[in-house]
PDB file of C-alpha atoms in Angstrom:
ATOM      1  CA  MET A   1     156.193 186.335  32.136  1.00  0.00           C
ATOM      2  CA  ARG A   2     155.479 185.257  35.697  1.00  0.00           C
ATOM      3  CA  ILE A   3     157.676 184.321  38.653  1.00  0.00           C
ATOM      4  CA  SER A   4     156.372 182.810  41.873  1.00  0.00           C
ATOM      5  CA  VAL A   5     158.344 181.875  44.995  1.00  0.00           C
ATOM      6  CA  GLN A   6     155.901 180.094  47.255  1.00  0.00           C
ATOM      7  CA  GLU A   7     155.518 177.592  50.055  1.00  0.00           C
ATOM      8  CA  ALA A   8     152.187 176.250  48.796  1.00  0.00           C
ATOM      9  CA  PRO A   9     151.968 173.369  46.310  1.00  0.00           C
ATOM     10  CA  PHE A  10     150.985 174.092  42.715  1.00  0.00           C
ATOM     11  CA  ASP A  11     148.977 172.218  40.100  1.00  0.00           C
ATOM     12  CA  LEU A  12     151.019 171.873  36.905  1.00  0.00           C
ATOM     13  CA  GLY A  13     147.915 171.409  34.741  1.00  0.00           C
ATOM     14  CA  ALA A  14     146.130 174.436  36.171  1.00  0.00           C
ATOM     15  CA  GLU A  15     149.247 176.579  35.846  1.00  0.00           C
ATOM     16  CA  ILE A  16     149.635 176.011  32.113  1.00  0.00           C
ATOM     17  CA  ALA A  17     145.949 176.305  31.173  1.00  0.00           C
ATOM     18  CA  GLY A  18     145.857 179.116  28.617  1.00  0.00           C
ATOM     19  CA  PHE A  19     149.633 179.618  28.922  1.00  0.00           C
ATOM     20  CA  GLY A  20     151.169 181.144  25.778  1.00  0.00           C
ATOM     21  CA  ALA A  21     147.779 181.711  24.123  1.00  0.00           C
ATOM     22  CA  ALA A  22     148.132 185.488  23.991  1.00  0.00           C
ATOM     23  CA  GLY A  23     151.577 185.319  22.380  1.00  0.00           C
ATOM     24  CA  ASN A  24     150.586 183.223  19.336  1.00  0.00           C
ATOM     25  CA  ALA A  25     152.903 180.430  20.476  1.00  0.00           C
ATOM     26  CA  GLY A  26     153.364 177.276  18.415  1.00  0.00           C
ATOM     27  CA  ALA A  27     155.221 175.298  21.084  1.00  0.00           C
ATOM     28  CA  ILE A  28     154.999 174.929  24.853  1.00  0.00           C
ATOM     29  CA  VAL A  29     157.540 173.045  26.960  1.00  0.00           C
ATOM     30  CA  THR A  30     157.120 172.365  30.671  1.00  0.00           C
ATOM     31  CA  PHE A  31     159.501 170.862  33.192  1.00  0.00           C
ATOM     32  CA  SER A  32     158.669 170.013  36.783  1.00  0.00           C
ATOM     33  CA  GLY A  33     161.092 168.827  39.476  1.00  0.00           C
ATOM     34  CA  ILE A  34     159.806 166.339  42.063  1.00  0.00           C
ATOM     35  CA  VAL A  35     161.299 165.457  45.465  1.00  0.00           C
ATOM     36  CA  ARG A  36     162.827 162.005  45.052  1.00  0.00           C
ATOM     37  CA  ASP A  37     164.284 159.558  47.540  1.00  0.00           C
ATOM     38  CA  ASP A  38     167.540 157.970  46.347  1.00  0.00           C
ATOM     39  CA  THR A  39     168.335 156.197  49.602  1.00  0.00           C
ATOM     40  CA  GLY A  40     165.014 154.755  50.713  1.00  0.00           C
ATOM     41  CA  ARG A  41     165.394 156.643  53.996  1.00  0.00           C
ATOM     42  CA  MET A  42     164.374 160.157  53.033  1.00  0.00           C
ATOM     43  CA  VAL A  43     160.967 161.588  53.926  1.00  0.00           C
ATOM     44  CA  ALA A  44     161.259 165.199  52.793  1.00  0.00           C
ATOM     45  CA  LEU A  45     163.452 168.026  51.583  1.00  0.00           C
ATOM     46  CA  GLU A  46     163.706 171.284  53.505  1.00  0.00           C
ATOM     47  CA  LEU A  47     164.304 174.211  51.152  1.00  0.00           C
ATOM     48  CA  GLU A  48     165.681 177.456  52.494  1.00  0.00           C
ATOM     49  CA  HIS A  49     165.928 180.570  50.331  1.00  0.00           C
ATOM     50  CA  TYR A  50     166.982 184.221  50.432  1.00  0.00           C
ATOM     51  CA  PRO A  51     163.771 186.280  50.270  1.00  0.00           C
ATOM     52  CA  GLY A  52     164.272 189.278  48.025  1.00  0.00           C
ATOM     53  CA  MET A  53     167.342 187.971  46.224  1.00  0.00           C
ATOM     54  CA  THR A  54     165.438 184.879  45.086  1.00  0.00           C
ATOM     55  CA  GLU A  55     162.760 186.910  43.294  1.00  0.00           C
ATOM     56  CA  LYS A  56     165.388 189.189  41.727  1.00  0.00           C
ATOM     57  CA  ALA A  57     167.494 186.262  40.514  1.00  0.00           C
ATOM     58  CA  LEU A  58     164.518 184.366  39.060  1.00  0.00           C
ATOM     59  CA  THR A  59     163.236 187.502  37.321  1.00  0.00           C
ATOM     60  CA  ARG A  60     166.613 188.162  35.727  1.00  0.00           C
ATOM     61  CA  ILE A  61     167.005 184.553  34.551  1.00  0.00           C
ATOM     62  CA  ALA A  62     163.480 184.555  33.073  1.00  0.00           C
ATOM     63  CA  GLU A  63     164.010 187.944  31.393  1.00  0.00           C
ATOM     64  CA  ASP A  64     167.219 186.625  29.825  1.00  0.00           C
ATOM     65  CA  ALA A  65     165.358 183.585  28.467  1.00  0.00           C
ATOM     66  CA  MET A  66     162.484 185.750  27.149  1.00  0.00           C
ATOM     67  CA  ALA A  67     164.919 187.973  25.227  1.00  0.00           C
ATOM     68  CA  ARG A  68     167.305 185.310  23.987  1.00  0.00           C
ATOM     69  CA  TRP A  69     164.680 182.949  22.554  1.00  0.00           C
ATOM     70  CA  SER A  70     162.034 185.603  21.761  1.00  0.00           C
ATOM     71  CA  LEU A  71     159.590 183.705  23.953  1.00  0.00           C
ATOM     72  CA  ALA A  72     155.871 184.388  23.819  1.00  0.00           C
ATOM     73  CA  ASP A  73     155.689 183.650  27.543  1.00  0.00           C
ATOM     74  CA  CYS A  74     157.671 182.201  30.425  1.00  0.00           C
ATOM     75  CA  LEU A  75     156.607 180.879  33.847  1.00  0.00           C
ATOM     76  CA  VAL A  76     158.817 179.939  36.804  1.00  0.00           C
ATOM     77  CA  ILE A  77     157.403 178.586  40.075  1.00  0.00           C
ATOM     78  CA  HIS A  78     159.796 177.537  42.862  1.00  0.00           C
ATOM     79  CA  ARG A  79     158.707 176.326  46.286  1.00  0.00           C
ATOM     80  CA  TYR A  80     160.451 176.536  49.650  1.00  0.00           C
ATOM     81  CA  GLY A  81     159.839 175.017  53.077  1.00  0.00           C
ATOM     82  CA  ARG A  82     159.332 171.337  53.880  1.00  0.00           C
ATOM     83  CA  LEU A  83     158.419 169.275  50.813  1.00  0.00           C
ATOM     84  CA  ALA A  84     157.594 165.584  51.175  1.00  0.00           C
ATOM     85  CA  VAL A  85     158.974 162.929  48.817  1.00  0.00           C
ATOM     86  CA  GLY A  86     156.779 162.893  45.698  1.00  0.00           C
ATOM     87  CA  GLU A  87     155.779 166.555  45.937  1.00  0.00           C
ATOM     88  CA  PRO A  88     156.653 169.014  43.157  1.00  0.00           C
ATOM     89  CA  ILE A  89     159.546 171.396  44.002  1.00  0.00           C
ATOM     90  CA  MET A  90     159.441 173.689  41.018  1.00  0.00           C
ATOM     91  CA  MET A  91     158.334 174.085  37.428  1.00  0.00           C
ATOM     92  CA  VAL A  92     159.219 176.096  34.365  1.00  0.00           C
ATOM     93  CA  ALA A  93     157.130 176.602  31.258  1.00  0.00           C
ATOM     94  CA  THR A  94     158.212 178.268  28.039  1.00  0.00           C
ATOM     95  CA  ALA A  95     156.106 179.267  25.048  1.00  0.00           C
ATOM     96  CA  ALA A  96     157.718 180.023  21.686  1.00  0.00           C
ATOM     97  CA  ARG A  97     156.900 179.955  17.983  1.00  0.00           C
ATOM     98  CA  HIS A  98     158.955 176.790  17.461  1.00  0.00           C
ATOM     99  CA  ARG A  99     159.813 173.803  19.641  1.00  0.00           C
ATOM    100  CA  ARG A 100     163.596 174.171  19.533  1.00  0.00           C
ATOM    101  CA  ALA A 101     163.435 177.603  21.162  1.00  0.00           C
ATOM    102  CA  ALA A 102     160.959 176.369  23.777  1.00  0.00           C
ATOM    103  CA  PHE A 103     163.128 173.343  24.689  1.00  0.00           C
ATOM    104  CA  GLU A 104     166.372 175.313  24.777  1.00  0.00           C
ATOM    105  CA  ALA A 105     164.894 178.111  26.871  1.00  0.00           C
ATOM    106  CA  ALA A 106     163.519 175.568  29.374  1.00  0.00           C
ATOM    107  CA  GLU A 107     166.961 173.928  29.682  1.00  0.00           C
ATOM    108  CA  PHE A 108     168.614 177.315  30.094  1.00  0.00           C
ATOM    109  CA  LEU A 109     166.151 178.188  32.882  1.00  0.00           C
ATOM    110  CA  MET A 110     166.818 174.882  34.652  1.00  0.00           C
ATOM    111  CA  ASP A 111     170.603 175.195  34.402  1.00  0.00           C
ATOM    112  CA  TYR A 112     170.524 178.706  35.864  1.00  0.00           C
ATOM    113  CA  LEU A 113     167.986 177.869  38.584  1.00  0.00           C
ATOM    114  CA  LYS A 114     170.310 175.101  39.786  1.00  0.00           C
ATOM    115  CA  SER A 115     173.328 177.326  40.379  1.00  0.00           C
ATOM    116  CA  ARG A 116     172.182 180.961  40.404  1.00  0.00           C
ATOM    117  CA  ALA A 117     168.927 180.966  42.366  1.00  0.00           C
ATOM    118  CA  PRO A 118     169.568 181.271  46.128  1.00  0.00           C
ATOM    119  CA  PHE A 119     167.971 178.052  47.375  1.00  0.00           C
ATOM    120  CA  TRP A 120     169.561 175.467  49.650  1.00  0.00           C
ATOM    121  CA  LYS A 121     168.248 171.948  50.155  1.00  0.00           C
ATOM    122  CA  ARG A 122     168.591 169.710  53.154  1.00  0.00           C
ATOM    123  CA  GLU A 123     167.477 166.108  53.338  1.00  0.00           C
ATOM    124  CA  ILE A 124     165.054 165.131  56.095  1.00  0.00           C
ATOM    125  CA  GLY A 125     165.435 161.438  56.802  1.00  0.00           C
ATOM    126  CA  VAL A 126     163.406 158.969  58.816  1.00  0.00           C
ATOM    127  CA  ASP A 127     165.724 159.811  61.751  1.00  0.00           C
ATOM    128  CA  GLY A 128     165.387 163.589  61.378  1.00  0.00           C
ATOM    129  CA  PRO A 129     167.339 166.346  59.598  1.00  0.00           C
ATOM    130  CA  GLY A 130     170.310 165.083  57.598  1.00  0.00           C
ATOM    131  CA  ASP A 131     172.937 166.717  55.389  1.00  0.00           C
ATOM    132  CA  TRP A 132     172.690 169.816  53.254  1.00  0.00           C
ATOM    133  CA  VAL A 133     172.678 168.845  49.589  1.00  0.00           C
ATOM    134  CA  GLU A 134     176.009 169.837  48.035  1.00  0.00           C
ATOM    135  CA  ALA A 135     176.239 171.637  44.720  1.00  0.00           C
ATOM    136  CA  LYS A 136     177.721 169.502  41.943  1.00  0.00           C
ATOM    137  CA  ASP A 137     180.608 170.621  39.732  1.00  0.00           C
ATOM    138  CA  THR A 138     178.539 169.448  36.770  1.00  0.00           C
ATOM    139  CA  ASP A 139     175.844 172.002  37.666  1.00  0.00           C
ATOM    140  CA  GLU A 140     178.329 174.866  37.425  1.00  0.00           C
ATOM    141  CA  ALA A 141     179.837 173.385  34.240  1.00  0.00           C
ATOM    142  CA  ALA A 142     176.351 173.228  32.680  1.00  0.00           C
ATOM    143  CA  LEU A 143     176.228 177.036  32.601  1.00  0.00           C
ATOM    144  CA  LYS A 144     179.172 177.224  30.221  1.00  0.00           C
ATOM    145  CA  ARG A 145     177.210 175.988  27.238  1.00  0.00           C
ATOM    146  CA  TRP A 146     174.993 179.077  27.382  1.00  0.00           C
TER     147      TRP A 146
ATOM    148  CA  MET B   1     177.481 199.340  60.017  1.00  0.00           C
ATOM    149  CA  VAL B   2     176.267 196.537  57.737  1.00  0.00           C
ATOM    150  CA  GLU B   3     173.571 193.897  58.018  1.00  0.00           C
ATOM    151  CA  VAL B   4     175.169 190.462  57.649  1.00  0.00           C
ATOM    152  CA  VAL B   5     172.953 187.487  56.795  1.00  0.00           C
ATOM    153  CA  TYR B   6     173.787 183.784  56.734  1.00  0.00           C
ATOM    154  CA  PHE B   7     172.096 180.825  55.083  1.00  0.00           C
ATOM    155  CA  ALA B   8     172.123 177.025  55.314  1.00  0.00           C
ATOM    156  CA  TRP B   9     175.128 175.538  57.155  1.00  0.00           C
ATOM    157  CA  LEU B  10     176.779 178.943  57.587  1.00  0.00           C
ATOM    158  CA  ARG B  11     173.718 180.081  59.534  1.00  0.00           C
ATOM    159  CA  GLU B  12     173.863 176.906  61.632  1.00  0.00           C
ATOM    160  CA  ARG B  13     177.582 177.170  62.384  1.00  0.00           C
ATOM    161  CA  ILE B  14     177.411 180.854  63.297  1.00  0.00           C
ATOM    162  CA  GLY B  15     174.169 180.385  65.190  1.00  0.00           C
ATOM    163  CA  VAL B  16     172.227 183.433  64.006  1.00  0.00           C
ATOM    164  CA  PRO B  17     170.392 184.151  60.734  1.00  0.00           C
ATOM    165  CA  ARG B  18     171.410 187.829  60.674  1.00  0.00           C
ATOM    166  CA  GLU B  19     173.208 190.462  62.705  1.00  0.00           C
ATOM    167  CA  ARG B  20     174.293 194.079  62.486  1.00  0.00           C
ATOM    168  CA  VAL B  21     178.063 194.402  62.374  1.00  0.00           C
ATOM    169  CA  GLU B  22     180.032 197.526  63.192  1.00  0.00           C
ATOM    170  CA  THR B  23     182.952 197.398  60.769  1.00  0.00           C
ATOM    171  CA  GLY B  24     185.393 199.543  58.895  1.00  0.00           C
ATOM    172  CA  ALA B  25     186.311 196.684  56.546  1.00  0.00           C
ATOM    173  CA  ALA B  26     187.164 197.892  53.048  1.00  0.00           C
ATOM    174  CA  THR B  27     186.359 194.637  51.263  1.00  0.00           C
ATOM    175  CA  VAL B  28     184.373 191.443  51.789  1.00  0.00           C
ATOM    176  CA  ALA B  29     187.641 189.598  52.483  1.00  0.00           C
ATOM    177  CA  ASP B  30     188.485 192.134  55.226  1.00  0.00           C
ATOM    178  CA  LEU B  31     185.048 191.640  56.787  1.00  0.00           C
ATOM    179  CA  VAL B  32     185.502 187.856  56.730  1.00  0.00           C
ATOM    180  CA  ALA B  33     188.906 188.239  58.440  1.00  0.00           C
ATOM    181  CA  GLU B  34     187.344 190.472  61.132  1.00  0.00           C
ATOM    182  CA  LEU B  35     184.527 188.001  61.777  1.00  0.00           C
ATOM    183  CA  ALA B  36     186.823 184.960  61.789  1.00  0.00           C
ATOM    184  CA  ALA B  37     189.034 186.655  64.408  1.00  0.00           C
ATOM    185  CA  ARG B  38     186.021 187.242  66.700  1.00  0.00           C
ATOM    186  CA  GLU B  39     185.083 183.750  67.854  1.00  0.00           C
ATOM    187  CA  ALA B  40     185.671 180.102  67.014  1.00  0.00           C
ATOM    188  CA  ARG B  41     182.180 179.675  65.471  1.00  0.00           C
ATOM    189  CA  TYR B  42     182.979 182.322  62.832  1.00  0.00           C
ATOM    190  CA  ALA B  43     186.438 180.869  62.206  1.00  0.00           C
ATOM    191  CA  ALA B  44     184.813 177.448  61.686  1.00  0.00           C
ATOM    192  CA  ALA B  45     182.188 178.815  59.292  1.00  0.00           C
ATOM    193  CA  PHE B  46     184.770 180.668  57.189  1.00  0.00           C
ATOM    194  CA  ALA B  47     187.495 177.994  57.336  1.00  0.00           C
ATOM    195  CA  ASP B  48     187.073 177.024  53.680  1.00  0.00           C
ATOM    196  CA  LEU B  49     186.167 180.049  51.571  1.00  0.00           C
ATOM    197  CA  ALA B  50     186.049 177.913  48.413  1.00  0.00           C
ATOM    198  CA  ALA B  51     182.758 176.584  49.844  1.00  0.00           C
ATOM    199  CA  VAL B  52     181.326 180.038  50.584  1.00  0.00           C
ATOM    200  CA  ARG B  53     179.556 182.449  48.224  1.00  0.00           C
ATOM    201  CA  VAL B  54     178.781 186.098  48.892  1.00  0.00           C
ATOM    202  CA  ALA B  55     176.058 188.508  47.794  1.00  0.00           C
ATOM    203  CA  LEU B  56     176.152 192.292  48.276  1.00  0.00           C
ATOM    204  CA  ASP B  57     172.725 193.932  48.498  1.00  0.00           C
ATOM    205  CA  GLN B  58     171.241 190.721  47.056  1.00  0.00           C
ATOM    206  CA  GLU B  59     173.553 190.563  44.011  1.00  0.00           C
ATOM    207  CA  LEU B  60     176.113 187.759  43.680  1.00  0.00           C
ATOM    208  CA  SER B  61     179.607 189.177  44.241  1.00  0.00           C
ATOM    209  CA  ASP B  62     183.100 188.075  45.333  1.00  0.00           C
ATOM    210  CA  PHE B  63     185.508 188.374  48.229  1.00  0.00           C
ATOM    211  CA  GLY B  64     187.555 191.136  46.613  1.00  0.00           C
ATOM    212  CA  ALA B  65     184.566 193.462  46.232  1.00  0.00           C
ATOM    213  CA  PRO B  66     184.559 196.782  48.134  1.00  0.00           C
ATOM    214  CA  LEU B  67     181.997 197.298  50.909  1.00  0.00           C
ATOM    215  CA  ALA B  68     181.581 201.073  50.517  1.00  0.00           C
ATOM    216  CA  GLY B  69     177.854 201.896  50.349  1.00  0.00           C
ATOM    217  CA  VAL B  70     176.778 198.267  50.859  1.00  0.00           C
ATOM    218  CA  ARG B  71     173.857 197.758  53.274  1.00  0.00           C
ATOM    219  CA  GLU B  72     173.503 193.969  53.294  1.00  0.00           C
ATOM    220  CA  VAL B  73     176.160 191.266  52.988  1.00  0.00           C
ATOM    221  CA  ALA B  74     175.047 187.643  52.654  1.00  0.00           C
ATOM    222  CA  PHE B  75     177.195 184.527  53.090  1.00  0.00           C
ATOM    223  CA  PHE B  76     175.986 181.120  51.933  1.00  0.00           C
ATOM    224  CA  PRO B  77     177.097 177.800  50.405  1.00  0.00           C
ATOM    225  CA  PRO B  78     176.914 177.206  46.629  1.00  0.00           C
ATOM    226  CA  MET B  79     173.256 177.344  45.644  1.00  0.00           C
ATOM    227  CA  THR B  80     171.210 174.190  45.032  1.00  0.00           C
ATOM    228  CA  GLY B  81     167.985 175.304  43.379  1.00  0.00           C
ATOM    229  CA  GLY B  82     165.894 173.506  40.790  1.00  0.00           C
TER     230      GLY B  82
END
């Protein structure tokens, strides 16, 4: 299991090379979130986080996923700072014996990262800093299924 | 004495990322009331507590929680990770 909170970009392919090999995994799922521009006027996202609490929260969420789905391995990378449109924000990877466990664990990680990892996003538009991104009720509701 | 830290728009409204606060507040809610009574910028930041979350020593908590033994209190909007 590995957690990384970092400003630097990451290479999805390089990160999953050899991932899950030691745990005799039969299935690997990866998800990566990318900065997107819904308005045509956004140039970047600025991500703020709570150093210390972020690492603790991500570790707990990943440990929960490892235990609940008996994962062979689990990787969570989440960036902070200024991220341009098109850049990767974060990724999760899960390795399990079977695909259902790997998919479910990845969805669980994503749902919890959305609402329980102390990150805050603000849109940077062509005219400068814009609004803070508001949490959605659907994000909180998504936790209930777990 | 507790360390109080603010994130995102709470940090912007209050104007500082962190500060040491001399307080005898028994609970988080009492601390919020003390801060809000200080100056308009605090009152503005804490005007709608439904939009504010709190962590005690880096663990998510709530406004009714006691402050005894707590070193760091954090206030922030609902999280938007992922």
